[in-house]
Coordinates of C-alpha atoms in Angstrom, one line a residue:
Chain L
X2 CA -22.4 60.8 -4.3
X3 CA -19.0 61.8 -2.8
X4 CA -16.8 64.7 -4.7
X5 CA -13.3 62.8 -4.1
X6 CA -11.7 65.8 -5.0
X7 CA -12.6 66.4 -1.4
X8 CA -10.4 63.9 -0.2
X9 CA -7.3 65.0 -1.8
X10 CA -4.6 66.8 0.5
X11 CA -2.6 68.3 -1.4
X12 CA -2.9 67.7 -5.3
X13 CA -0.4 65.0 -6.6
X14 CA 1.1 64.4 -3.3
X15 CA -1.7 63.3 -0.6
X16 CA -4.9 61.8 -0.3
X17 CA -7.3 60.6 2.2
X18 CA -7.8 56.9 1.5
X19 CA -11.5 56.1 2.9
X20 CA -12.3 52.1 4.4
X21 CA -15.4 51.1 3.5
X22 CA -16.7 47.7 5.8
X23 CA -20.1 46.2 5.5
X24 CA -20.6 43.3 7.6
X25 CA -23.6 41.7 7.6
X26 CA -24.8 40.6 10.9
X27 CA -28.1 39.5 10.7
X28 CA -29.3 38.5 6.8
X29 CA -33.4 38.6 6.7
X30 CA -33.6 39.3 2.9
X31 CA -32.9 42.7 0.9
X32 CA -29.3 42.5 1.7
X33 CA -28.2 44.7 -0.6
X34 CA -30.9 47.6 0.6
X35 CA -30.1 47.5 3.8
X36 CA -26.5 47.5 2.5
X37 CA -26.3 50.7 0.7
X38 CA -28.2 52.2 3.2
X39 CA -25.9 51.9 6.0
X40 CA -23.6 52.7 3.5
X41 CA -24.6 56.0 3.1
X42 CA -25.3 56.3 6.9
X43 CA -21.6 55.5 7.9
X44 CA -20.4 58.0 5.1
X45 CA -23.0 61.0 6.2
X46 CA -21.4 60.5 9.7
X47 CA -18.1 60.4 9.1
X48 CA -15.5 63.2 10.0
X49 CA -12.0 63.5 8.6
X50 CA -9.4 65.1 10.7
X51 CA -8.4 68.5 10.0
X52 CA -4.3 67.7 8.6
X53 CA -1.4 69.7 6.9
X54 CA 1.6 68.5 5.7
X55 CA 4.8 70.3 7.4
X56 CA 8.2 70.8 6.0
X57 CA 9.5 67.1 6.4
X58 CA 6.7 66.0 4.3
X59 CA 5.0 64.3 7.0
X60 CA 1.2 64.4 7.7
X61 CA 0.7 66.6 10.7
X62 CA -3.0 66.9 12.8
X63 CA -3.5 70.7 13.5
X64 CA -4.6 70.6 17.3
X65 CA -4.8 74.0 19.6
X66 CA -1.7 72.8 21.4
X67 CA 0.7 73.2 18.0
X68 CA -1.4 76.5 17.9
X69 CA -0.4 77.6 21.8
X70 CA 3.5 76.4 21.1
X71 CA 3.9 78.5 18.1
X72 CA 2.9 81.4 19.3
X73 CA 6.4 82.5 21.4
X74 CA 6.6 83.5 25.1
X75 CA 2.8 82.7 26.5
X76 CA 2.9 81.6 29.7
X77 CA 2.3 78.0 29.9
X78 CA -0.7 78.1 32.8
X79 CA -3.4 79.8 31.2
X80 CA -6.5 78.1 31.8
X81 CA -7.1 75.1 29.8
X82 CA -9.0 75.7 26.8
X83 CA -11.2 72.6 24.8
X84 CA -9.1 71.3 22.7
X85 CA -10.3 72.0 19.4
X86 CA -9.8 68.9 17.3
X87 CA -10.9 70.3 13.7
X88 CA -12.9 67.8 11.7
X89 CA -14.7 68.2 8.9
X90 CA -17.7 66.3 7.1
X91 CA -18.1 65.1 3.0
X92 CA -20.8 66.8 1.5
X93 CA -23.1 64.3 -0.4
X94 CA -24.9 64.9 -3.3
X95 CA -27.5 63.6 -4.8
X96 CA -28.2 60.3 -2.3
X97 CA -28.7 57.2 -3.7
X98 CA -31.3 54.7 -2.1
X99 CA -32.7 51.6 -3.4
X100 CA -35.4 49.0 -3.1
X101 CA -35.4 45.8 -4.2
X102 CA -39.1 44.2 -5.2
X103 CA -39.7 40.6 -6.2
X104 CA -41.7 39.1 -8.9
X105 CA -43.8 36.1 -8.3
X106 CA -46.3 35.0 -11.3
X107 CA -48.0 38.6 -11.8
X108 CA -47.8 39.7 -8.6
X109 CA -44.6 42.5 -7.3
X110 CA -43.7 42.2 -3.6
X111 CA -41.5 44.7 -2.2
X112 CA -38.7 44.7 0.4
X113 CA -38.8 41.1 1.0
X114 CA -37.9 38.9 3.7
X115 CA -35.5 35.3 3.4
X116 CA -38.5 33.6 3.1
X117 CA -40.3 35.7 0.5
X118 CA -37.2 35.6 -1.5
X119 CA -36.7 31.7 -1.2
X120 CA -40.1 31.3 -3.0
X121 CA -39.6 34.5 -5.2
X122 CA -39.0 33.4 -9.2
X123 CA -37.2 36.8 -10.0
X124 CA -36.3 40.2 -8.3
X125 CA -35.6 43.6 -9.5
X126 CA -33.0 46.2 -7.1
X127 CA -33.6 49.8 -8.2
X128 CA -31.5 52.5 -6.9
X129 CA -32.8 56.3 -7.5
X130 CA -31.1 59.7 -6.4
X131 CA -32.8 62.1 -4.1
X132 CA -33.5 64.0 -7.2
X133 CA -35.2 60.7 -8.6
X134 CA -32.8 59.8 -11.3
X135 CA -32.2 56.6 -12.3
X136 CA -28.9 55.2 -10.4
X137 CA -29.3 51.6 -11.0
X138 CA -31.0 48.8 -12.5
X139 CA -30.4 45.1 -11.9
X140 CA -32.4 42.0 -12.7
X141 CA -30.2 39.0 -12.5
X142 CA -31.3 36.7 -15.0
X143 CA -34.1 34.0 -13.9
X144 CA -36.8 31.8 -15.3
X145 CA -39.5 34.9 -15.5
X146 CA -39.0 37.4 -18.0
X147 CA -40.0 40.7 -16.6
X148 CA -42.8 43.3 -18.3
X149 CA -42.0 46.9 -19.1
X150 CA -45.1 47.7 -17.1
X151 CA -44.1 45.5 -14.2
X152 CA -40.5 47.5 -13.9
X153 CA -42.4 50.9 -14.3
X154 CA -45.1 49.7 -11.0
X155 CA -41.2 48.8 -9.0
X156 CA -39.9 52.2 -9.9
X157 CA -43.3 53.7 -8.8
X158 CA -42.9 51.8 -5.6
X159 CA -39.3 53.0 -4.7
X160 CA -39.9 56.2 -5.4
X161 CA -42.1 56.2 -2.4
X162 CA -39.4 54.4 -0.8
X163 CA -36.9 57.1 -1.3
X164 CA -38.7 59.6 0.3
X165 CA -39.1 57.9 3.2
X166 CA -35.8 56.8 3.8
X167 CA -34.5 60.4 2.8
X168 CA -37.0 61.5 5.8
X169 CA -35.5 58.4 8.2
X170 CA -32.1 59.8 7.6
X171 CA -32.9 63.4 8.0
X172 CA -34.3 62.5 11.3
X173 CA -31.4 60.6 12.5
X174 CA -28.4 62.8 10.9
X175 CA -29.9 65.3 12.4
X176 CA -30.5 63.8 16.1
X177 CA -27.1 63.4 15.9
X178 CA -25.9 67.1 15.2
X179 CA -27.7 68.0 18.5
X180 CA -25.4 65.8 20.5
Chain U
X20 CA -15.5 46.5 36.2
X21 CA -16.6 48.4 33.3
X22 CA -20.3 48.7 32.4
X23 CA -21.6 45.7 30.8
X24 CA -24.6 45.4 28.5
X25 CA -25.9 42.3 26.9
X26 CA -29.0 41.3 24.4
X27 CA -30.3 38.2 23.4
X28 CA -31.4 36.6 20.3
X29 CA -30.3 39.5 17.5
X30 CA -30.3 37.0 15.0
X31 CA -33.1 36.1 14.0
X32 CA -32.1 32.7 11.5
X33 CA -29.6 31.4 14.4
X34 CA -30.8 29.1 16.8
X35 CA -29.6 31.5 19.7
X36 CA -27.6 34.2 19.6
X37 CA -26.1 37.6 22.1
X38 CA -24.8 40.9 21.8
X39 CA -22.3 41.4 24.8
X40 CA -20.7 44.7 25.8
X41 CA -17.8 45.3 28.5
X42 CA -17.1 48.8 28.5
X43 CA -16.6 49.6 24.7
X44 CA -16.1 46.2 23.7
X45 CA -18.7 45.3 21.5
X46 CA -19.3 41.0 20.5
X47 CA -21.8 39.2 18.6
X48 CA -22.4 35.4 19.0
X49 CA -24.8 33.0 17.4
X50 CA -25.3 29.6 18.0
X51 CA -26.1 27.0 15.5
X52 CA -27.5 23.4 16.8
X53 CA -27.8 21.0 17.8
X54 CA -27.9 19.8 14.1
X55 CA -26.8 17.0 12.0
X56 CA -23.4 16.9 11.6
X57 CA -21.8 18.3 8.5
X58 CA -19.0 16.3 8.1
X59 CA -19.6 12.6 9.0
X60 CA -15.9 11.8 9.3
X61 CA -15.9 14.0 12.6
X62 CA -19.2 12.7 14.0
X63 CA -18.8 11.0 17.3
X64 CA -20.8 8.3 18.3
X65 CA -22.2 9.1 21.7
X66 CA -21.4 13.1 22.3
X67 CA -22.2 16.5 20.3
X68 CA -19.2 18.0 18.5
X69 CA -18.5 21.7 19.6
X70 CA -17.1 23.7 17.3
X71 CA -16.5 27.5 17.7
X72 CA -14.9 29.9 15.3
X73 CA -13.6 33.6 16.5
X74 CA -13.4 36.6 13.8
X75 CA -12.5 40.1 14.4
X76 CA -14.2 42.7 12.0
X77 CA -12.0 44.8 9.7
X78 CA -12.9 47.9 11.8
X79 CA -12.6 46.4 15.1
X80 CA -9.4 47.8 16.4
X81 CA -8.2 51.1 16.3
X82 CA -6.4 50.6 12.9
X83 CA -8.2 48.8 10.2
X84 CA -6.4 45.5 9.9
X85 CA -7.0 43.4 7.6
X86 CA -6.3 40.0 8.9
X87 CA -7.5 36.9 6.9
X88 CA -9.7 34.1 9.2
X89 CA -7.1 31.5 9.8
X90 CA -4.6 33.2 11.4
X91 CA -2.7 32.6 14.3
X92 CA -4.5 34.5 17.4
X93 CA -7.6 33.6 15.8
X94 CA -7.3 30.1 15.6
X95 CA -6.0 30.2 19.4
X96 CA -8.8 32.0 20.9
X97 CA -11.3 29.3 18.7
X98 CA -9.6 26.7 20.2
X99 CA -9.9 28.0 24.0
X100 CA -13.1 29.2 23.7
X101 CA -14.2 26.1 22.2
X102 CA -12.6 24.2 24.9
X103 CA -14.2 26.1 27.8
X104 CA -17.4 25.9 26.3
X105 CA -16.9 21.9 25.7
X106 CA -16.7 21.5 29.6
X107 CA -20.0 23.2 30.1
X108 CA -22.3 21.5 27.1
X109 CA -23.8 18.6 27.9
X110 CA -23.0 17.0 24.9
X111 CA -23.4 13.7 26.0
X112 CA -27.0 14.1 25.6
X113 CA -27.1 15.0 22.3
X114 CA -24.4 12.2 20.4
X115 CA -23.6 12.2 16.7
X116 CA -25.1 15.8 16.3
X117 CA -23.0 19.1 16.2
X118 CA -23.2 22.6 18.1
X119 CA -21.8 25.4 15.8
X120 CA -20.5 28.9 17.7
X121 CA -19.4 32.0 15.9
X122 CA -18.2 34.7 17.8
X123 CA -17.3 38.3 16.1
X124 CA -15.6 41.1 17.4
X125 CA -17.4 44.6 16.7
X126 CA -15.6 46.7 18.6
X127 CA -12.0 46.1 20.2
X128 CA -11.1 47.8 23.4
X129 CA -9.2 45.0 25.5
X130 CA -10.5 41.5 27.2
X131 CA -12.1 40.2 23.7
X132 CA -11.3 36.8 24.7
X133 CA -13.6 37.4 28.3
X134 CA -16.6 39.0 26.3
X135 CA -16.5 36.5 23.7
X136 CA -16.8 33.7 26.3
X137 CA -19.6 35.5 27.7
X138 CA -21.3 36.2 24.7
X139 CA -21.3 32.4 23.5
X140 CA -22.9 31.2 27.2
X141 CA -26.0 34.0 27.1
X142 CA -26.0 32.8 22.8
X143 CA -26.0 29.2 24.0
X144 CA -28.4 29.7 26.4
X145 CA -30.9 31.3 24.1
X146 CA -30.1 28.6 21.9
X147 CA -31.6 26.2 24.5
X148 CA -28.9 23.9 24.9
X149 CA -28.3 22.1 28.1
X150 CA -25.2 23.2 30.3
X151 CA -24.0 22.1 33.6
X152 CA -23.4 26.2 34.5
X153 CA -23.0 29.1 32.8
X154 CA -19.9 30.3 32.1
X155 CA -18.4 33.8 32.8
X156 CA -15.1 35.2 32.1
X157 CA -13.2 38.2 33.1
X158 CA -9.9 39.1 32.6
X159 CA -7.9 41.0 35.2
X160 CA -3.8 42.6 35.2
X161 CA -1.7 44.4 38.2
X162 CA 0.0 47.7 37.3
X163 CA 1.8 49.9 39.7
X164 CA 1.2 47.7 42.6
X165 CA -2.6 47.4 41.9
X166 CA -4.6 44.6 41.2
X167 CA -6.9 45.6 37.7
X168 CA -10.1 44.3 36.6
X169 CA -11.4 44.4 33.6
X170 CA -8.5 45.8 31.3
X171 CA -9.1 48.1 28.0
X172 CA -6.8 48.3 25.7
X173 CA -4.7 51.1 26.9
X174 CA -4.5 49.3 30.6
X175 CA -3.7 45.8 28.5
X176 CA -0.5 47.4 26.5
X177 CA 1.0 49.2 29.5
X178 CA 3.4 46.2 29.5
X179 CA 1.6 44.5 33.3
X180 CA 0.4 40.5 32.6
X181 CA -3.0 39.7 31.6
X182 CA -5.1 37.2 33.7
X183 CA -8.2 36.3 31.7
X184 CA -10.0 33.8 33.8
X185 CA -13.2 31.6 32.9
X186 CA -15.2 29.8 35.9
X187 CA -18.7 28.1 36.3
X188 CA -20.0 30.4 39.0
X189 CA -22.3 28.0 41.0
X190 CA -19.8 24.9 40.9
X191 CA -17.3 27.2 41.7
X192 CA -14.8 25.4 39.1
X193 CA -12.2 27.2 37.1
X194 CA -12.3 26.3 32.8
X195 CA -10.0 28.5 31.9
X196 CA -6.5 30.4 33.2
X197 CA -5.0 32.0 31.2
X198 CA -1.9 34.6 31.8
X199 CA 0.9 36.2 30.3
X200 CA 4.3 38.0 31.2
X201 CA 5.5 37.4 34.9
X202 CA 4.1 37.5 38.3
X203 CA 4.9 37.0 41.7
X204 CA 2.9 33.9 43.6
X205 CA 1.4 35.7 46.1
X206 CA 0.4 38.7 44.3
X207 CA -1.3 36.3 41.3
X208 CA -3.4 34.5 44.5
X209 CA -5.3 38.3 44.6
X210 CA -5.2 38.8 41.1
X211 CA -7.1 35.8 40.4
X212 CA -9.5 36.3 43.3
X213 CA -10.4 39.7 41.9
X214 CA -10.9 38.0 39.0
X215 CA -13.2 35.3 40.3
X216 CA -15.2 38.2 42.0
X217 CA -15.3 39.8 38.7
X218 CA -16.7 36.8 37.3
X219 CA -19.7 36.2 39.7
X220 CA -20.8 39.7 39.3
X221 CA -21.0 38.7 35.5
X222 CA -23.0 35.9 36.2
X223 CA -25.5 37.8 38.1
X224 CA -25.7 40.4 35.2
X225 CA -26.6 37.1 33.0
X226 CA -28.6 35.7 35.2
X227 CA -30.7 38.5 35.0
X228 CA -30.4 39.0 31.7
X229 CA -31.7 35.5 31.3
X230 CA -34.3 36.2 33.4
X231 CA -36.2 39.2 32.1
X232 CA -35.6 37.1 28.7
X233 CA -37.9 34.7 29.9
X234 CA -40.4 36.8 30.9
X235 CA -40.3 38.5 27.9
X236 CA -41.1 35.6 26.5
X237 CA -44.1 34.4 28.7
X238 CA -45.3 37.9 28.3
X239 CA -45.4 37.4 24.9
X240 CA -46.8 34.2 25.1
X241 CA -49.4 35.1 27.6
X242 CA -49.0 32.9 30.1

């Protein structure tokens, strides 16, 4: 999803090293949905400062103030312009998003709660790319072995998911631009 | 004062919990209990043990910071927020059993220890445990010849001592002083009167926090 070449300062020198911190404060089942998908949230909204690296080799944040100073001789009370802190966003590609169903007897239940999982004998996370690729598959073991057909109906059913969470996300990255 | 926001019962599996915001600081507290006692060697025979645990998220502060549980400042703040919360409970109703509190920092900007205190009283509250009062807490500083309330970071590092002051409003008792660095008699007197202001108008915000929980609740009930 993320190009790390577009983290990289300056090639064999500097890089951007990005913190990634999930904390989970409320677990109701489908952690690991709900997981990725602020995931993905925290990394569409985040905004790296605009740096260069000057001659002592130190990081430097290019701000409108260095610009002013550099530029000899201009009189020091012009009216104050917005400081134009620089920042610029990843581009993601290709989305992941992911659903996780359960199987109980013959019977697929998806996006489940604590309690739904408590009873559940097996589940199934799928995670699919906004161009509906196949991400990820994961069934962790259990007493019930799963049908081909029963893993075609969950990949169905997240498909529909993905849309909808891709329209979710639209709708709130782009709330946000307006601000 | 800075502007304070506060929700009850975000978590749904805990028996009561809060969100509590003062200014940009941002805690979560839930409440587990009263329940059996996890580890009989600790019960005691005719009160509720309290036990309280205080985390700070990764992303919390300004720098991420990785800091395992039991360190230092941690384990301090458990321990007084534990303590002020003990004076409060009326754990002699409820012997051999054991109240569990969990506070997290979100967001760091300054006066954790207050919002944290406040957080666990609205959590315990929701929870539905008996208390002799609520209990609010507010910190307060003087710089430059000025009594502070409610310091943010910035204010807090400037170097000026750090009242953070815990009281039961209606009994008008004090459970917690705390202060650090130096300060003159006299000027601490105000300092700590601001702060008790401070406090009250807390306690009115959770009050009526409290209350429009409860309607919420008979609404939903339809009484």
């Amino acid at each position: 999803m993320i190009d790390l070449k577009e983290l990289s300062l300056l090639s064999g020198k500097a890089a951007w090293m990005a913190y990634l911190d999930i904390y989970c404060l409320d677990a109701d089942g489908a952690l690991f949905d709900a997981a990725l998908l602020s995931a993905i949230a925290a990394f569409s909204h985040l905004e790296i400062p605009v740096v260069s690296l000057n001659d002592d080799g130190k990081i430097v944040l290019i701000s409108e103030e260095q610009v002013t100073a550099m530029s000899e001789g201009e009189p020091v009370n012009k009216e104050k312009r917005k400081l134009n802190k620089e920042k610029r966003k990843l581009t993601l590609k290709s989305i992941p998003l992911s659903l996780t169903c359960i199987l109980h007897k013959n019977y697929i239940l998806a996006d489940p709660t604590l309690e739904e999982e408590s009873i559940m004998e097996t589940l199934i996370t799928i995670v699919l790319d906004s161009s509906s690729q196949l991400v990820s598959l994961y069934k962790p073991g259990g007493p019930v072995l799963a049908y081909t057909s029963a893993i075609q109906d969950c990949v169905a059913l997240t498909r529909q998911r993905v849309k909808q969470l891709q329209k979710i996300l639209d709708e709130v990255i782009s709330g946000m631009e307006v601000d | 004062m800075r502007q304070l926001r506060a929700q009850i019962g975000n978590v749904a599996k805990a028996d009561g919990s809060s969100v509590f915001e003062m200014g940009n600081t941002k805690v979560i507290a839930a409440v587990y209990g009263p329940r059996e006692v996890q580890n009989k060697s600790q019960q005691i025979s005719d009160q509720a043990l309290v036990r309280c645990e205080y985390s700070m998220a990764n992303f919390s502060t300004g720098d991420r910071m990785r800091k395992l549980k039991g360190d230092r400042r941690s384990t301090e703040i458990s321990l007084v927020i534990r303590q002020t919360m003990e004076a409060c409970i009326l754990t002699h109703l409820m012997p051999r059993s054991q109240i569990d509190i969990f506070v997290q920092v979100l967001q760091a900007d300054g006066g954790t220890r207050s919002a944290c205190i406040n957080a666990a009283t609205l959590a315990l509250a929701d929870a539905g445990i008996p208390m002799r009062d609520i209990v609010t807490s507010c910190s307060a500083g003087y710089l430059n010849s000025t009594p502070l309330l409610d310091l943010n970071y910035t204010e807090d590092s400037a170097g000026g001592p750090d009242v953070t002051l815990g009281i039961l409003p209606k009994l008008d008792k004090v459970t917690l002083l705390q202060m650090d660095a130096k300060l003159p008699v006299d000027i601490f007197e105000n300092v700590m009167q601001l702060a008790i202001e401070g406090c009250k108008a807390i306690a009115n915000y959770i009050r009526e926090v409290l209350l429009e929980n409860t309607n919420q609740l008979e609404y939903r009930r339809g009484l």
